[in-house]
Short mmCIF file of C-alpha atoms in Angstrom, two decimals:
data_model
loop_
_atom_site.label_atom_id
_atom_site.label_comp_id
_atom_site.label_asym_id
_atom_site.label_seq_id
_atom_site.Cartn_x
_atom_site.Cartn_y
_atom_site.Cartn_z
CA UNK A 9 0.21 0.00 0.01
CA UNK A 10 0.92 3.20 -1.13
CA UNK A 11 0.76 6.22 0.94
CA UNK A 12 1.05 10.02 0.19
CA UNK A 13 3.93 11.93 1.68
CA UNK A 14 1.52 14.35 3.71
CA UNK A 15 -0.37 11.32 5.08
CA UNK A 16 3.07 10.52 6.58
CA UNK A 17 3.17 13.34 8.46
CA UNK A 18 -0.43 12.79 9.71
CA UNK A 19 0.72 9.33 11.00
CA UNK A 20 3.92 10.53 12.38
CA UNK A 21 2.43 13.27 14.15
CA UNK A 22 -0.52 11.63 15.51
CA UNK A 23 0.80 8.15 16.37
CA UNK A 24 0.32 6.31 19.78
CA UNK A 25 3.74 5.15 20.10
CA UNK A 26 4.18 6.78 23.62
CA UNK A 27 1.63 4.52 25.04
CA UNK A 28 5.04 2.08 24.95
CA UNK A 29 7.63 3.48 24.10
CA UNK A 30 9.73 6.98 25.56
CA UNK A 31 11.25 9.84 24.11
CA UNK A 32 14.61 8.98 24.27
CA UNK A 33 17.56 11.47 24.88
CA UNK A 34 19.75 13.20 22.25
CA UNK A 35 23.09 13.43 23.48
CA UNK A 36 26.29 15.26 22.27
CA UNK A 37 29.36 13.10 21.49
CA UNK A 38 31.93 15.38 23.36
CA UNK A 39 34.72 13.19 22.50
CA UNK A 40 33.91 12.74 18.62
CA UNK A 41 32.79 15.98 18.19
CA UNK A 42 36.18 17.86 19.60
CA UNK A 43 38.29 15.12 17.40
CA UNK A 44 36.39 16.35 14.48
CA UNK A 45 35.28 19.68 14.81
CA UNK A 46 31.90 19.22 14.59
CA UNK A 47 28.84 19.06 16.68
CA UNK A 48 27.89 15.28 16.56
CA UNK A 49 24.83 14.16 18.53
CA UNK A 50 23.33 10.77 19.29
CA UNK A 51 19.85 9.78 19.40
CA UNK A 52 19.51 7.10 22.04
CA UNK A 53 17.18 4.29 21.14
CA UNK A 54 18.96 1.97 23.33
CA UNK A 55 16.81 3.57 26.19
CA UNK A 56 13.48 1.97 24.84
CA UNK A 57 12.34 -0.60 27.03
CA UNK A 58 13.60 -3.33 24.42
CA UNK A 59 16.59 -1.42 23.91
CA UNK A 60 15.65 -0.93 20.15
CA UNK A 61 14.17 1.37 17.88
CA UNK A 62 11.87 -1.46 16.54
CA UNK A 63 9.36 -1.08 19.53
CA UNK A 64 8.26 1.94 17.86
CA UNK A 65 6.88 0.33 14.60
CA UNK A 66 5.73 -2.52 15.96
CA UNK A 67 3.20 -0.65 18.54
CA UNK A 68 2.07 1.77 16.02
CA UNK A 69 1.22 -1.09 13.78
CA UNK A 70 -0.53 -2.78 16.22
CA UNK A 71 -2.71 0.23 17.31
CA UNK A 72 -4.05 0.40 13.92
CA UNK A 73 -5.62 -3.15 13.83
CA UNK A 74 -9.12 -3.17 14.53
CA UNK A 75 -11.08 -5.05 17.53
CA UNK A 76 -11.53 -7.66 15.69
CA UNK A 77 -8.12 -8.12 14.58
CA UNK A 78 -6.94 -7.67 18.40
CA UNK A 79 -9.11 -10.40 19.44
CA UNK A 80 -7.39 -12.91 16.75
CA UNK A 81 -3.92 -11.85 17.77
CA UNK A 82 -0.55 -11.13 15.51
CA UNK A 83 2.19 -12.67 14.10
CA UNK A 84 5.94 -12.13 13.40
CA UNK A 85 8.76 -13.80 12.41
CA UNK A 86 12.01 -12.40 14.08
CA UNK A 87 15.01 -13.26 15.67
CA UNK A 88 16.03 -10.17 17.01
CA UNK A 89 14.53 -6.79 17.89
CA UNK A 90 11.54 -7.21 16.11
CA UNK A 91 10.74 -9.66 17.99
CA UNK A 92 11.25 -8.35 20.96
CA UNK A 93 9.42 -5.22 19.93
CA UNK A 94 6.09 -6.95 18.83
CA UNK A 95 6.37 -9.08 22.12
CA UNK A 96 6.14 -6.33 24.21
CA UNK A 97 3.66 -4.39 22.31
CA UNK A 98 1.38 -7.42 22.52
CA UNK A 99 1.93 -7.46 26.27
CA UNK A 100 1.16 -3.36 26.60
CA UNK A 101 -2.17 -4.21 24.48
CA UNK A 102 -3.07 -7.13 26.18
CA UNK A 103 -3.34 -9.78 22.91
CA UNK A 104 -2.08 -12.79 21.62
CA UNK A 105 1.45 -12.99 19.61
CA UNK A 106 2.94 -15.55 18.52
CA UNK A 107 6.82 -15.21 17.61
CA UNK A 108 8.35 -17.46 14.74
CA UNK A 109 12.06 -17.89 15.27
CA UNK A 110 14.82 -20.35 13.49
CA UNK A 111 15.27 -23.60 15.54
CA UNK A 112 19.29 -21.79 15.55
CA UNK A 113 17.73 -18.61 17.42
CA UNK A 114 20.50 -18.43 20.85
CA UNK A 115 18.33 -19.30 23.78
CA UNK A 116 19.01 -15.83 25.20
CA UNK A 117 17.40 -14.29 22.62
CA UNK A 118 14.26 -16.54 22.90
CA UNK A 119 14.21 -15.88 26.87
CA UNK A 120 14.72 -12.40 26.03
CA UNK A 121 11.22 -12.63 23.93
CA UNK A 122 9.73 -14.39 26.49
CA UNK A 123 10.29 -12.12 28.82
CA UNK A 124 9.16 -9.14 27.39
CA UNK A 125 5.71 -10.63 26.43
CA UNK A 126 4.72 -12.75 29.40
CA UNK A 127 2.07 -14.82 29.01
CA UNK A 128 0.79 -13.04 25.97
CA UNK A 129 3.48 -14.56 23.73
CA UNK A 130 3.99 -17.74 22.13
CA UNK A 131 7.34 -18.70 20.73
CA UNK A 132 7.17 -21.03 17.68
CA UNK A 133 10.69 -22.68 16.56
CA UNK A 134 10.56 -23.50 12.88
CA UNK A 135 13.39 -23.86 10.32
CA UNK A 136 17.23 -23.29 10.44
CA UNK A 137 17.34 -19.66 9.10
CA UNK A 138 14.83 -16.81 8.80
CA UNK A 139 13.38 -17.37 5.12
CA UNK A 140 12.03 -20.70 6.76
CA UNK A 141 10.60 -19.05 9.54
CA UNK A 142 9.17 -16.13 7.67
CA UNK A 143 7.65 -18.29 5.31
CA UNK A 144 6.01 -20.68 8.14
CA UNK A 145 4.70 -17.35 9.76
CA UNK A 146 2.92 -16.51 6.73
CA UNK A 147 1.22 -19.82 6.66
CA UNK A 148 0.23 -19.64 10.30
CA UNK A 149 -1.24 -16.43 9.49
CA UNK A 150 -3.49 -17.58 6.64
CA UNK A 151 -4.55 -20.69 8.64
CA UNK A 152 -4.87 -19.25 12.18
CA UNK A 153 -6.39 -15.61 10.97
CA UNK A 154 -3.41 -13.59 12.79
CA UNK A 155 -2.63 -10.33 11.51
CA UNK A 156 1.27 -10.34 10.59
CA UNK A 157 3.01 -7.49 11.59
CA UNK A 158 6.00 -6.84 9.25
CA UNK A 159 9.73 -5.54 10.33
CA UNK A 160 9.96 -2.72 7.76
CA UNK A 161 7.93 -2.94 4.80
CA UNK A 162 4.76 -1.30 6.18
CA UNK A 163 3.37 2.37 6.31
CA UNK A 164 2.41 2.07 10.00
CA UNK A 165 5.62 0.35 10.88
CA UNK A 166 7.38 3.24 8.92
CA UNK A 167 5.37 6.12 10.53
CA UNK A 168 6.10 4.70 13.69
CA UNK A 169 9.69 4.63 13.37
CA UNK A 170 9.30 8.11 12.06
CA UNK A 171 8.30 9.13 15.12
CA UNK A 172 12.17 9.64 16.22
CA UNK A 173 12.55 12.19 13.71
CA UNK A 174 9.84 14.33 15.03
CA UNK A 175 11.89 14.34 18.63
CA UNK A 176 14.86 14.78 16.73
CA UNK A 177 13.59 17.89 15.27
CA UNK A 178 12.23 18.93 18.51
CA UNK A 179 15.51 18.45 20.50
CA UNK A 180 17.93 20.15 18.01
CA UNK A 181 16.40 21.91 15.32
CA UNK A 182 19.52 22.81 13.83
CA UNK A 183 20.99 19.55 12.55
CA UNK A 184 21.84 19.78 9.08
CA UNK A 185 23.29 16.30 8.41
CA UNK A 186 21.92 12.88 9.55
CA UNK A 187 23.16 9.71 9.49
CA UNK A 188 20.74 6.41 9.70
CA UNK A 189 21.60 2.58 9.47
CA UNK A 190 19.90 0.69 6.44
CA UNK A 191 18.73 -2.98 7.18
CA UNK A 192 15.11 -3.42 5.55
CA UNK A 193 14.57 0.31 5.05
CA UNK A 194 11.81 1.03 7.74
CA UNK A 195 13.77 3.29 9.94
CA UNK A 196 15.39 5.38 7.30
CA UNK A 197 12.42 6.08 5.40
CA UNK A 198 9.88 6.93 8.41
CA UNK A 199 12.48 9.43 9.52
CA UNK A 200 13.21 10.63 5.98
CA UNK A 201 9.75 11.68 4.97
CA UNK A 202 8.91 13.45 7.88
CA UNK A 203 12.49 15.73 8.01
CA UNK A 204 12.67 16.20 4.02
CA UNK A 205 9.37 17.90 4.02
CA UNK A 206 9.77 20.13 7.16
CA UNK A 207 13.23 20.46 6.59
CA UNK A 208 14.57 20.09 2.96
CA UNK A 209 17.67 21.16 3.20
CA UNK A 210 18.76 18.45 5.66
CA UNK A 211 20.89 15.91 4.30
CA UNK A 212 19.98 12.21 4.65
CA UNK A 213 22.74 9.81 4.53
CA UNK A 214 21.83 6.17 4.74
CA UNK A 215 24.53 3.53 6.34
CA UNK A 216 24.69 -0.23 5.67
CA UNK A 217 27.07 -2.35 6.23
CA UNK A 218 29.25 -3.92 3.36
CA UNK A 219 27.93 -7.48 3.78
CA UNK A 220 24.15 -6.66 3.17
CA UNK A 221 23.86 -3.19 1.13
CA UNK A 222 20.47 -4.13 -0.33
CA UNK A 223 19.82 -0.27 -0.60
CA UNK A 224 23.08 0.38 -2.43
CA UNK A 225 22.22 -2.53 -4.84
CA UNK A 226 18.38 -1.88 -5.25
CA UNK A 227 19.35 2.18 -6.27
CA UNK A 228 21.70 0.82 -8.77
CA UNK A 229 19.42 -1.29 -10.10
CA UNK A 230 16.47 1.22 -10.00
CA UNK A 231 14.58 -1.68 -8.13
CA UNK A 232 14.70 -3.81 -5.21
CA UNK A 233 17.02 -6.74 -6.19
CA UNK A 234 17.99 -9.65 -3.62
CA UNK A 235 21.64 -10.00 -2.45
CA UNK A 236 22.96 -13.40 -2.84
CA UNK A 237 23.95 -13.44 0.83
CA UNK A 238 24.49 -11.33 3.71
CA UNK A 239 27.30 -10.90 6.35
CA UNK A 240 26.46 -12.27 9.94
CA UNK A 241 28.25 -9.56 12.52
CA UNK A 242 25.99 -6.69 12.21
CA UNK A 243 22.96 -8.93 12.17
CA UNK A 244 20.33 -6.67 12.97
CA UNK A 245 20.63 -5.02 9.20
CA UNK A 246 21.37 -8.37 7.53
CA UNK A 247 18.42 -8.12 5.07
CA UNK A 248 19.10 -9.46 1.91
CA UNK A 249 15.82 -7.43 0.02
CA UNK A 250 14.89 -3.86 1.02
CA UNK A 251 10.97 -3.35 1.11
CA UNK A 252 9.17 -2.03 -1.73
CA UNK A 253 7.82 0.67 0.12
CA UNK A 254 10.67 2.09 1.92
CA UNK A 255 12.82 1.95 -1.35
CA UNK A 256 10.16 4.25 -2.75
CA UNK A 257 10.74 6.66 0.02
CA UNK A 258 14.46 6.24 -0.09
CA UNK A 259 15.02 6.86 -3.93
CA UNK A 260 12.87 10.41 -3.16
CA UNK A 261 14.39 11.50 -0.16
CA UNK A 262 17.97 9.57 0.36
CA UNK A 263 20.90 11.97 -0.52
CA UNK A 264 23.77 9.33 -0.07
CA UNK A 265 24.54 6.04 0.65
CA UNK A 266 27.73 4.97 2.88
CA UNK A 267 28.98 1.59 3.38
CA UNK A 268 31.36 0.11 6.53
CA UNK A 269 32.57 -2.60 7.13
CA UNK A 270 33.41 -4.73 10.43
CA UNK A 271 36.50 -3.39 11.68
CA UNK A 272 34.48 0.15 10.96
CA UNK A 273 31.75 -0.79 13.52
CA UNK A 274 33.83 -2.17 16.32
CA UNK A 275 35.41 1.25 16.21
CA UNK A 276 32.18 3.14 16.27
CA UNK A 277 31.16 0.44 19.13
CA UNK A 278 33.97 1.69 21.23
CA UNK A 279 33.02 5.64 20.04
CA UNK A 280 30.03 5.42 21.66
CA UNK A 281 31.11 3.47 24.42
CA UNK A 282 34.00 6.21 25.14
CA UNK A 283 31.28 9.00 24.75
CA UNK A 284 28.02 7.73 26.89
CA UNK A 285 29.50 4.04 28.63
CA UNK A 286 26.79 2.45 26.43
CA UNK A 287 27.68 -0.92 24.43
CA UNK A 288 26.09 -0.67 21.06
CA UNK A 289 24.95 -3.90 19.20
CA UNK A 290 26.93 -4.11 15.89
CA UNK A 291 23.73 -2.81 13.84
CA UNK A 292 23.21 -0.08 16.76
CA UNK A 293 26.80 1.30 15.96
CA UNK A 294 26.45 1.73 11.91
CA UNK A 295 25.51 5.42 11.95
CA UNK A 296 28.47 6.49 13.77
CA UNK A 297 30.81 4.39 11.84
CA UNK A 298 29.93 6.31 8.59
CA UNK A 299 30.16 9.50 10.67
CA UNK A 300 33.86 8.71 11.35
CA UNK A 301 34.28 7.62 7.52
CA UNK A 302 32.76 10.42 6.19
CA UNK A 303 34.40 12.93 8.17
CA UNK A 304 37.83 11.51 7.70
CA UNK A 305 37.20 11.65 3.92
CA UNK A 306 35.88 14.99 4.05
CA UNK A 307 38.23 16.94 6.38
CA UNK A 308 37.13 20.43 5.35
CA UNK A 309 33.62 19.68 6.96
CA UNK A 310 33.93 21.82 10.07
CA UNK A 311 31.19 23.65 12.05
CA UNK A 312 28.55 21.12 11.49
CA UNK A 313 25.48 19.85 13.14
CA UNK A 314 25.60 16.32 12.91
CA UNK A 315 23.31 13.25 13.95
CA UNK A 316 23.43 9.86 14.66
CA UNK A 317 21.11 7.21 16.00
CA UNK A 318 22.28 4.33 18.34
CA UNK A 319 19.09 2.10 16.85
CA UNK A 320 19.82 -0.89 19.07
CA UNK A 321 21.84 -2.32 22.08
CA UNK A 322 21.01 -6.18 22.10
CA UNK A 323 24.35 -7.33 21.75
CA UNK A 324 25.30 -10.68 23.17
CA UNK A 325 27.98 -10.22 25.50
CA UNK A 326 30.70 -12.83 23.72
CA UNK A 327 30.72 -10.56 20.83
CA UNK A 328 32.66 -7.84 22.88
CA UNK A 329 36.01 -10.28 22.80
CA UNK A 330 35.62 -9.73 18.71
CA UNK A 331 34.95 -5.98 18.86
CA UNK A 332 37.82 -5.30 21.37
CA UNK A 333 40.05 -7.42 19.04
CA UNK A 334 39.29 -5.64 15.94
CA UNK A 335 38.09 -1.97 16.98
CA UNK A 336 41.57 -0.18 16.98
CA UNK A 337 42.18 -1.55 12.99
CA UNK A 338 38.72 0.29 12.22
CA UNK A 339 39.70 3.29 13.69
CA UNK A 340 43.54 3.03 12.09
CA UNK A 341 45.14 2.86 15.05
CA UNK A 342 46.49 -0.54 14.30
CA UNK A 343 47.61 -2.66 11.09
CA UNK A 344 48.34 -6.02 10.68
CA UNK A 345 50.86 -7.67 7.97
CA UNK A 346 53.18 -10.18 7.22
CA UNK A 347 56.93 -9.97 6.12
CA UNK A 348 59.93 -12.12 6.00
CA UNK A 349 62.72 -12.62 8.46
CA UNK A 350 66.32 -13.64 7.69
CA UNK A 351 67.23 -16.76 9.50
CA UNK A 352 70.33 -15.18 11.32
CA UNK A 353 71.41 -13.84 14.69
CA UNK A 354 70.03 -10.08 15.70
CA UNK A 355 67.47 -10.42 12.70
CA UNK A 356 64.61 -9.90 14.94
CA UNK A 357 66.37 -6.97 16.83
CA UNK A 358 67.18 -5.35 13.61
CA UNK A 359 63.60 -5.81 12.43
CA UNK A 360 62.31 -3.95 15.43
CA UNK A 361 64.65 -1.02 15.35
CA UNK A 362 63.31 -0.18 12.33
CA UNK A 363 59.82 0.29 13.78
CA UNK A 364 60.98 3.45 15.59
CA UNK A 365 59.58 2.69 18.73
CA UNK A 366 56.17 2.16 17.70
CA UNK A 367 54.49 -0.53 20.10
CA UNK A 368 54.07 -4.14 18.60
CA UNK A 369 50.70 -5.54 19.42
CA UNK A 370 51.08 -9.05 17.98
CA UNK A 371 54.20 -11.06 16.79
CA UNK A 372 53.36 -14.68 15.33
CA UNK A 373 56.46 -16.65 14.05
CA UNK A 374 56.75 -19.52 12.27
CA UNK A 375 60.38 -21.23 10.71
CA UNK A 376 59.68 -21.60 7.12
CA UNK A 377 63.52 -22.85 5.83
CA UNK A 378 66.71 -22.65 6.79
CA UNK A 379 67.35 -19.26 5.11
CA UNK A 380 63.64 -17.44 6.57
CA UNK A 381 60.98 -17.28 8.79
CA UNK A 382 57.52 -15.84 8.11
CA UNK A 383 56.08 -13.20 10.64
CA UNK A 384 52.59 -12.31 11.53
CA UNK A 385 53.21 -8.59 12.89
CA UNK A 386 50.68 -6.50 14.49
CA UNK A 387 51.59 -2.73 14.96
CA UNK A 388 50.07 0.69 16.71
CA UNK A 389 50.04 3.58 14.69
CA UNK A 390 49.85 7.05 15.67
CA UNK A 391 49.12 9.01 12.25
CA UNK A 392 47.03 6.66 10.77
CA UNK A 393 47.80 4.47 6.89
CA UNK A 394 49.98 7.15 5.94
CA UNK A 395 52.37 6.07 8.91
CA UNK A 396 51.87 2.84 7.58
CA UNK A 397 53.19 3.70 4.10
CA UNK A 398 56.23 5.07 5.55
CA UNK A 399 56.88 2.46 7.51
CA UNK A 400 56.58 0.09 4.41
CA UNK A 401 59.10 2.00 2.81
CA UNK A 402 61.35 1.63 5.47
CA UNK A 403 60.92 -2.15 5.65
CA UNK A 404 61.14 -2.82 2.04
CA UNK A 405 64.27 -0.82 1.66
CA UNK A 406 66.10 -3.06 4.35
CA UNK A 407 65.10 -6.26 2.52
CA UNK A 408 61.89 -7.03 4.55
CA UNK A 409 59.01 -7.50 2.04
CA UNK A 410 55.90 -6.43 3.57
CA UNK A 411 52.31 -7.89 2.96
CA UNK A 412 49.27 -5.83 4.36
CA UNK A 413 46.80 -7.95 6.04
CA UNK A 414 44.86 -5.40 7.39
CA UNK A 415 41.80 -5.84 5.26
CA UNK A 416 42.05 -9.63 4.74
CA UNK A 417 39.04 -11.01 6.68
CA UNK A 418 40.80 -14.72 6.46
CA UNK A 419 43.66 -13.58 7.96
CA UNK A 420 42.41 -11.77 10.79
CA UNK A 421 39.49 -14.16 11.39
CA UNK A 422 41.92 -17.30 11.46
CA UNK A 423 45.60 -17.09 10.31
CA UNK A 424 46.61 -14.92 13.05
CA UNK A 425 45.42 -18.03 15.08
CA UNK A 426 46.98 -20.44 13.15
CA UNK A 427 50.33 -19.40 12.65
CA UNK A 428 52.85 -22.09 13.58
CA UNK A 429 51.97 -25.49 10.66
CA UNK A 430 52.81 -25.90 7.23
CA UNK A 431 52.27 -29.21 5.74
CA UNK A 432 55.22 -30.91 3.65
CA UNK A 433 54.45 -32.39 -0.10
CA UNK A 434 50.16 -31.89 0.28
CA UNK A 435 50.24 -30.61 -3.59
CA UNK A 436 46.29 -30.97 -3.71
CA UNK A 437 45.30 -29.07 -0.71
CA UNK A 438 42.51 -26.54 -1.23
CA UNK A 439 41.08 -24.11 1.18
CA UNK A 440 37.54 -23.06 1.74
CA UNK A 441 35.69 -20.99 4.39
CA UNK A 442 32.48 -21.68 5.41
CA UNK A 443 29.26 -20.21 7.55
CA UNK A 444 28.32 -22.82 10.13
CA UNK A 445 24.96 -22.19 11.57
CA UNK A 446 25.23 -22.73 15.51
CA UNK A 447 22.82 -25.12 16.37
CA UNK A 448 23.51 -29.04 17.41
CA UNK A 449 24.82 -31.34 14.48
CA UNK A 450 25.38 -28.81 11.85
CA UNK A 451 29.42 -30.18 11.96
CA UNK A 452 28.05 -33.71 11.38
CA UNK A 453 25.76 -32.30 8.71
CA UNK A 454 28.72 -30.94 7.46
CA UNK A 455 30.51 -34.29 7.42
CA UNK A 456 27.78 -36.31 6.27
CA UNK A 457 27.43 -34.65 3.36
CA UNK A 458 31.14 -34.90 2.67
CA UNK A 459 31.33 -38.17 3.23
CA UNK A 460 34.84 -39.88 3.55
CA UNK A 461 36.49 -39.25 0.11
CA UNK A 462 38.43 -36.07 0.79
CA UNK A 463 40.56 -35.43 3.77
CA UNK A 464 40.30 -32.65 5.95
CA UNK A 465 43.97 -30.95 6.43
CA UNK A 466 43.04 -27.77 8.17
CA UNK A 467 40.25 -27.05 10.37
CA UNK A 468 39.53 -23.80 12.22
CA UNK A 469 36.47 -22.43 13.94
CA UNK A 470 35.88 -19.08 15.02
CA UNK A 471 32.51 -17.81 16.87
CA UNK A 472 31.88 -14.39 17.96
CA UNK A 473 28.25 -14.24 19.48
CA UNK A 474 26.40 -14.41 16.03
CA UNK A 475 24.04 -17.08 14.66
CA UNK A 476 26.65 -18.43 12.30
CA UNK A 477 29.93 -19.75 13.51
CA UNK A 478 33.32 -19.03 11.03
CA UNK A 479 34.95 -21.92 9.90
CA UNK A 480 37.96 -22.23 7.54
CA UNK A 481 38.51 -25.90 6.20
CA UNK A 482 41.19 -27.59 4.11
CA UNK A 483 40.72 -30.42 2.10
CA UNK A 484 43.18 -32.90 0.05
CA UNK A 485 41.29 -33.07 -3.17
CA UNK A 486 42.87 -34.88 -6.26
CA UNK A 487 42.28 -32.90 -9.30
CA UNK A 488 40.02 -35.69 -10.79
CA UNK A 489 37.65 -35.42 -8.19
CA UNK A 490 36.91 -31.51 -8.00
CA UNK A 491 34.05 -31.65 -10.11
CA UNK A 492 32.35 -34.11 -7.66
CA UNK A 493 33.79 -32.28 -4.33
CA UNK A 494 31.84 -29.19 -6.06
CA UNK A 495 28.70 -30.62 -6.24
CA UNK A 496 28.88 -31.91 -2.50
CA UNK A 497 29.40 -28.33 -1.80
CA UNK A 498 26.27 -26.99 -3.28
CA UNK A 499 24.46 -29.82 -1.54
CA UNK A 500 25.64 -28.83 1.73
CA UNK A 501 23.73 -25.52 1.51
CA UNK A 502 26.23 -23.24 3.54
CA UNK A 503 27.80 -20.61 2.26
CA UNK A 504 31.43 -20.52 1.62
CA UNK A 505 34.26 -19.21 -0.28
CA UNK A 506 37.48 -20.38 -1.50
CA UNK A 507 40.48 -19.25 -0.14
CA UNK A 508 43.53 -21.08 -1.70
CA UNK A 509 44.71 -17.98 -3.52
CA UNK A 510 44.42 -15.71 -0.55
CA UNK A 511 47.76 -14.67 0.12
CA UNK A 512 47.70 -14.68 3.85
CA UNK A 513 47.18 -18.84 3.55
CA UNK A 514 49.96 -18.67 0.66
CA UNK A 515 52.38 -16.78 3.22
CA UNK A 516 51.74 -18.86 6.54
CA UNK A 517 49.92 -22.34 5.99
CA UNK A 518 50.38 -23.66 2.21
CA UNK A 519 52.88 -26.46 1.59
CA UNK A 520 56.05 -24.95 1.94
CA UNK A 521 57.45 -26.63 -1.31
CA UNK A 522 54.02 -25.83 -3.45
#
């Protein structure tokens, strides 16, 4: 259903969201403002009862239902903040809500939904991914007469999220640039349709994870297009296909799209913590990640009134170790690289002296042959990437070849923990990275599908608190059986990427004589 722009204003201004939601603070980020010479403000949607903005859209949508629809109950498919928003709204309205979640959903999220909804909520676990859960929710809605509460592609949901813009305009009417995270598009479309009608000169910048940039893809194609896959770190915005109605509004009102990577998101989580002592979830920190990236790329932008939205703080505690590990890379205060040291007395001392007293954060050494050793190095930076360019020139001039691994995900996720082992004479090794669903039996499914035809030569597993685990696997695959192996991978159904040509693998883990 298409709603006129003026009708959106009407819906937002008259929305009853404050029966359940609260008017959240708009706080100045003092440290970030001083660093970049601008006034930077953060909208604290972590202050909502469910710790995210999703409550606004869910409650507004439910509030528009007829009494007959309320009596029949509502249903939603979600493993995240939307589920909690619907559960809380149902409890406030005193109506039944069914929340369909994948069987792989962590128990902590299931319990959160049950706690927010109490006796009014029934949690149904179905399928091993969101698509299966979503399909089943639609089947239940048709069969049982429930009203489906969509997460973003609905005018009333969009209008509910748009109440954030109404508050921000009251709290800081001089904001001239606003950064907004994008998943399915409900948040940014609600905010943009309100602000652009009342303040046409405001710049609205959409922010996406570079692993789930569905708005950017849609704008390039001129229509919503489904991404083949999405990343798992910023799971709150991990949406393959932007909504039809959000896309229509974004086409009309969004001025620019910026994508950020996982390291930049981790740096933003730290920025938010430094200024507010609040720990944002990865998706909740997207706007601040983009603010830092935008201002670094445009140093002439000064004395502006800039806004961002902390759209959620439902972070898995175990994700923090990954955030801490990666934030300085995102801030460009650390670099990781590979180099070679000659196997001779004093080589390590000479190498360190060339670094000019800079702090080494990591040093992984592996004997390669009688003439040289390979090392994985982490180094603190004082002046960002330009400083590393000078270091590279210095090391190269002294015959220490440098391979920058700061943007190499396989190196950062796996190889840095594996420096220390090389096969000898293993000519047919192929390396693949996988996303494993975090549920019992995932490994056995993997092994059963591949059978016993190909020997596993390497296996490294990493979990950073997400719904999927990250796995690096090596196989001994004779060339004649590569076609059969590829067919087995397709049957498996897990996301995978071949990494055999990855320089980090070649440098530290491949056959030394290969």
